[in-house]
Amino acid sequence: MYRPRLLTPGPVELHPKALEALARPQLHHRSEAARKIFLQAKAGLEAAFKTQGQVLILTGSGTAAMDALVQNLFAPGARVLVPVHGNFSERWAKIATEAGLEVVRLNLEWGRVVRPEHLESAQGPFDGLLLTHSESSTGALNDVRTLAQAFKARFPESLVVVDAITSLFVSEFELEGWGLDAAACGSQKGIMCPPGLGYAALSPRAIERLKPRGFYLNLASELKAQSSGESAWTPAINLVAATAAVLEELLPRLPEHIALKRQQNEILYATGQELSLKPVPEVKSPATTCFYLPEGVSYAQVKEAFAVRGATIIGGQGQLKGRVFRLSLMGYSDLYDAYAVAQMMREALRFG
Amino acid sequence: MYRPRLLTPGPVELHPKALEALARPQLHHRSEAARKIFLQAKAGLEAAFKTQGQVLILTGSGTAAMDALVQNLFAPGARVLVPVHGNFSERWAKIATEAGLEVVRLNLEWGRVVRPEHLESAQGPFDGLLLTHSESSTGALNDVRTLAQAFKARFPESLVVVDAITSLFVSEFELEGWGLDAAACGSQKGIMCPPGLGYAALSPRAIERLKPRGFYLNLASELKAQSSGESAWTPAINLVAATAAVLEELLPRLPEHIALKRQQNEILYATGQELSLKPVPEVKSPATTCFYLPEGVSYAQVKEAFAVRGATIIGGQGQLKGRVFRLSLMGYSDLYDAYAVAQMMREALRFG
């Protein structure tokens, strides 16, 4: 007998404080109580992103936050560099293309990380660089701080925008301190809430450079409304309350939480090594553990072997489809869970 | 002693089936269980909109669904007629303008409804007509069926798109049967779920005429994904489950539910008449009861008089700000609630 467990890189096992917040009676978003909660969630997110700018809470997925950042920070025709080495960095390229930007792709093998020398090979000028901090399709973690520094040394006027969807709350992150201008996250990842909110972080410099576009995803409308605890359109206020509730507990112990996520990931990779599994990423993100499938074993078999033990895992995307499997303890879990999943790997991956 | 009650036209008091669904463990959106629930919610919404086309479930507010419909049904430069007689019909005009359409406004006094003769006064040709079924800023209900017929008699090639955000589940509605091509709704209204989902209904004719635009709100990506129970981007799957759960209970008794909403509204307006309150709308929508403030009484006084009795009500928007107050029993409630609110009106509105 196994209870169902999500071992996926989002949605994840929910934080009990999120569940508690979601069980409260419905709030009206244009009320004092809601404005207080909204401002509390917003301030907490600003502390998490480490920004003196503003974090805007959007009702939508993390992709909505990415789309909003691209549309509101770059005018059509702007020239951006996009290193592509997985499904989520590919998403940046697609969003920027659809928004009418001139996209210069830097194609790398999936699983690799971006190095400053890769960026140097690209012919400028550029208005921006779109980076993926934790590329959860491959489990790779980019050193976005070093990349931003290298890029801005050449293009000081440019904006560096980061997908921090599976890195915030899971790995160290700093917006201005690392030379980044904007970043996106989502509620169903490291913050352990249900899906439905995108968080768009803007540094003071990004706020000055805003070129608002669109209606629903217009960040100027949101900036105006959210500075007083409202939002331009009806927000998923229940999820905003969940965000505030989890942040209240998580923020004071964020360094310990991030250390735990690293330890959990190390345990899973160590177990994989014992089982002769080959890791996919060149540099490991604590958000997702990604292994190539054992020789002669299909993803369907691996998925089923975890499923009969109550666990939902996830396979590969894009060019890694049918070649890898992925596990994540990004959700509400501690070392006890890492032990259980390590043992589950030993049991589940006995084939033939 | 009063328990808090939302008497607002969205968010509303939640349906117990929604709360039940939200208390379940987190689902992964790329799983069989989630796909089944997604398809169930989608089919239920298609039954509610009375369409043989498709309803797309978007993670966002009702405004996101409106924005998506305008952007994906009309190319920039298309010429649309927008009757404006309240805050939400004004929103259509703003969305269409931002999307690069040529907007011909038909300005009417707030509180009035649109008549076929108003439409006839507008000089064509037009590619579309954007209508608001229940204009909840004034409490007015438009006869969108008659308006669509009159408009299409002159412009048979045009598309008629309707904001059904506070009419679906509250008042009769038919998409193709009434000659409408597309409509928008949201989760925090007549379906009694928390905010966070927009529903975009497309008739078969609208699907054929799709001119997909944008990334996050691209309806062609959603059509492709949602026909197999997925969504292009991570959905607020918990709210999708709530939608499915409420629909299961609500759909088989929708006519009775709509009759109840009308009766509740009649009770509140009859009470207002006893109290010599002047109703705002020319034709009354069952979604919102809207009265002018009594002579010499401020909205703050009225709001407070309800607040001390546990009830959250709402004031005027735009040009009706400070001139009206609004009540709604669109949420989970029955005649018992209408009796309680009628008596509350009598107690709360005794001034001086």
XYZ file of C-alpha atoms in Angstrom, chain A residues 74-309:
236
model
C 11.582 44.566 -25.480
C 9.995 46.371 -28.407
C 9.381 44.384 -31.611
C 12.645 44.252 -33.564
C 14.843 44.226 -30.458
C 17.755 41.797 -30.830
C 18.137 39.150 -28.117
C 20.546 36.283 -27.557
C 18.949 33.007 -26.455
C 21.136 30.028 -25.540
C 19.036 26.914 -26.251
C 19.900 23.692 -24.444
C 16.570 22.245 -23.357
C 12.804 22.597 -23.538
C 12.549 25.696 -21.367
C 15.344 27.669 -23.001
C 13.639 26.747 -26.304
C 10.492 28.324 -24.845
C 12.317 31.664 -24.429
C 13.223 31.538 -28.124
C 9.611 30.820 -29.119
C 8.161 33.556 -26.904
C 10.647 36.127 -28.206
C 10.008 35.140 -31.837
C 6.231 35.391 -31.375
C 6.702 38.835 -29.759
C 8.450 40.038 -32.927
C 11.994 40.158 -31.537
C 15.065 39.275 -33.584
C 16.209 36.072 -31.901
C 19.822 34.922 -32.164
C 19.900 31.300 -31.018
C 22.951 29.750 -29.420
C 22.330 26.022 -29.796
C 24.027 23.754 -27.254
C 23.679 20.071 -26.634
C 20.799 19.348 -24.237
C 22.178 18.661 -20.757
C 25.086 21.064 -21.168
C 25.239 24.394 -19.364
C 25.946 27.787 -20.905
C 29.518 29.086 -20.465
C 30.738 32.677 -20.822
C 32.798 31.572 -23.856
C 29.585 30.455 -25.587
C 28.171 33.942 -25.151
C 31.392 35.484 -26.452
C 31.044 33.578 -29.706
C 27.832 35.449 -30.504
C 28.060 38.521 -32.702
C 26.480 41.626 -31.122
C 25.013 44.100 -30.663
C 22.254 42.741 -28.416
C 19.430 44.404 -26.509
C 19.009 41.446 -24.226
C 19.962 37.972 -23.057
C 17.305 35.421 -22.111
C 18.616 32.775 -19.705
C 17.226 29.676 -18.036
C 18.551 29.288 -14.507
C 17.426 25.713 -13.843
C 16.722 23.947 -17.174
C 14.413 21.353 -15.701
C 14.012 19.391 -18.942
C 17.625 18.225 -18.494
C 18.273 18.922 -14.808
C 21.031 21.443 -15.611
C 21.794 24.551 -13.553
C 23.342 27.599 -15.244
C 25.607 30.034 -13.442
C 23.465 33.009 -14.417
C 25.512 35.401 -12.299
C 28.724 34.785 -14.228
C 26.865 34.769 -17.554
C 25.173 38.096 -16.819
C 28.502 39.669 -15.856
C 30.230 38.442 -19.015
C 27.370 39.604 -21.228
C 26.993 43.016 -19.611
C 30.731 43.655 -19.910
C 30.162 43.627 -23.671
C 26.623 45.060 -23.784
C 26.193 47.270 -20.724
C 22.888 48.699 -21.994
C 21.300 45.280 -22.414
C 18.742 43.596 -20.161
C 19.325 40.100 -18.761
C 16.078 38.226 -18.136
C 16.054 34.896 -16.301
C 13.645 31.981 -16.086
C 13.914 31.197 -12.364
C 10.819 29.021 -12.420
C 12.458 25.943 -10.901
C 15.353 27.692 -9.157
C 13.726 30.190 -6.824
C 13.361 28.677 -3.317
C 15.434 25.682 -4.467
C 18.807 27.224 -5.276
C 20.450 30.552 -4.340
C 19.097 33.490 -6.314
C 19.681 37.253 -6.368
C 18.234 39.683 -8.877
C 20.214 42.959 -8.804
C 23.076 41.431 -6.773
C 23.814 39.085 -9.672
C 23.394 41.744 -12.356
C 20.010 40.432 -13.533
C 17.191 42.721 -14.598
C 14.104 40.555 -14.523
C 13.043 37.010 -13.680
C 10.013 34.745 -13.809
C 8.718 32.090 -11.413
C 5.512 30.105 -10.834
C 3.446 29.007 -7.842
C 3.617 25.243 -8.400
C 7.389 24.920 -8.008
C 9.733 25.674 -5.094
C 7.057 27.595 -3.212
C 4.925 24.426 -2.975
C 1.540 25.944 -3.904
C -0.910 24.771 -6.592
C -0.382 26.033 -10.155
C -2.133 29.230 -11.262
C 0.188 32.138 -10.473
C 3.174 33.500 -12.359
C 5.572 35.843 -10.569
C 7.364 38.494 -12.658
C 10.288 40.184 -10.878
C 11.527 43.545 -12.163
C 14.674 45.294 -10.931
C 14.490 49.082 -10.517
C 16.396 49.312 -13.826
C 13.863 47.052 -15.583
C 10.989 49.164 -14.215
C 12.577 52.270 -15.751
C 12.997 50.466 -19.058
C 9.415 49.128 -19.263
C 7.819 49.339 -22.722
C 4.289 48.234 -21.811
C 2.404 46.118 -24.345
C -0.757 44.083 -24.414
C -3.860 44.135 -22.250
C -4.085 41.145 -19.937
C -0.311 40.809 -19.546
C 0.434 44.550 -19.479
C 2.984 45.075 -16.700
C 2.432 48.848 -16.464
C -1.234 48.250 -15.521
C -0.103 45.686 -12.963
C 2.634 47.913 -11.502
C 0.094 50.669 -10.964
C -2.506 48.383 -9.341
C -0.175 46.145 -7.341
C 1.712 48.904 -5.563
C -1.468 49.354 -3.495
C -2.200 45.627 -3.093
C -4.685 45.242 -5.931
C -4.224 43.767 -9.387
C -5.422 45.048 -12.730
C -7.684 42.015 -13.254
C -9.344 39.637 -10.798
C -6.461 37.655 -9.281
C -6.472 34.033 -8.150
C -6.639 35.541 -4.664
C -6.864 32.128 -2.960
C -3.447 31.258 -4.432
C -2.097 34.669 -3.435
C -3.146 33.822 0.128
C -1.418 30.434 -0.170
C 1.731 32.176 -1.432
C 1.695 34.565 1.543
C 1.125 31.736 4.017
C 3.985 29.586 2.705
C 6.368 32.565 2.496
C 5.705 33.423 6.127
C 7.070 30.026 7.130
C 9.668 29.547 4.387
C 11.461 32.909 4.178
C 13.018 32.940 7.668
C 14.595 29.538 6.992
C 15.309 29.838 3.278
C 19.073 29.064 3.510
C 18.344 25.801 5.402
C 15.604 24.921 2.936
C 17.947 25.429 -0.020
C 20.605 23.303 1.724
C 17.987 20.561 2.187
C 17.033 20.617 -1.503
C 20.722 20.227 -2.452
C 21.159 17.336 -0.008
C 18.050 15.546 -1.267
C 19.279 15.850 -4.820
C 22.731 14.556 -3.883
C 21.155 11.508 -2.252
C 19.162 10.728 -5.407
C 22.178 11.170 -7.693
C 24.342 9.044 -5.364
C 21.713 6.313 -5.506
C 21.675 6.576 -9.285
C 25.439 6.127 -9.339
C 25.133 2.945 -7.240
C 22.588 1.724 -9.792
C 24.933 2.648 -12.685
C 22.500 5.273 -14.006
C 24.028 7.981 -16.176
C 23.080 11.545 -15.142
C 22.009 13.916 -17.918
C 23.125 17.345 -16.688
C 26.648 18.671 -16.877
C 25.988 20.779 -13.743
C 23.210 19.522 -11.500
C 20.169 21.620 -10.565
C 18.673 20.691 -7.181
C 15.197 21.032 -8.718
C 15.260 17.935 -10.905
C 17.205 14.703 -10.930
C 17.518 13.541 -14.528
C 18.952 10.168 -15.629
C 19.249 8.415 -18.970
C 17.092 5.276 -19.040
C 18.951 2.036 -18.244
C 20.019 0.142 -21.383
C 17.110 -1.786 -22.927
C 14.483 -0.352 -20.567
C 11.683 1.883 -21.839
C 10.355 4.971 -20.098
C 6.941 3.273 -19.856
C 8.525 0.485 -17.786
C 10.257 2.925 -15.438
C 7.146 5.050 -15.084
C 5.084 1.954 -14.244
C 7.655 0.680 -11.742
C 7.334 3.945 -9.808
C 3.560 4.155 -10.360
C 2.909 0.787 -8.678
C 4.730 2.232 -5.662
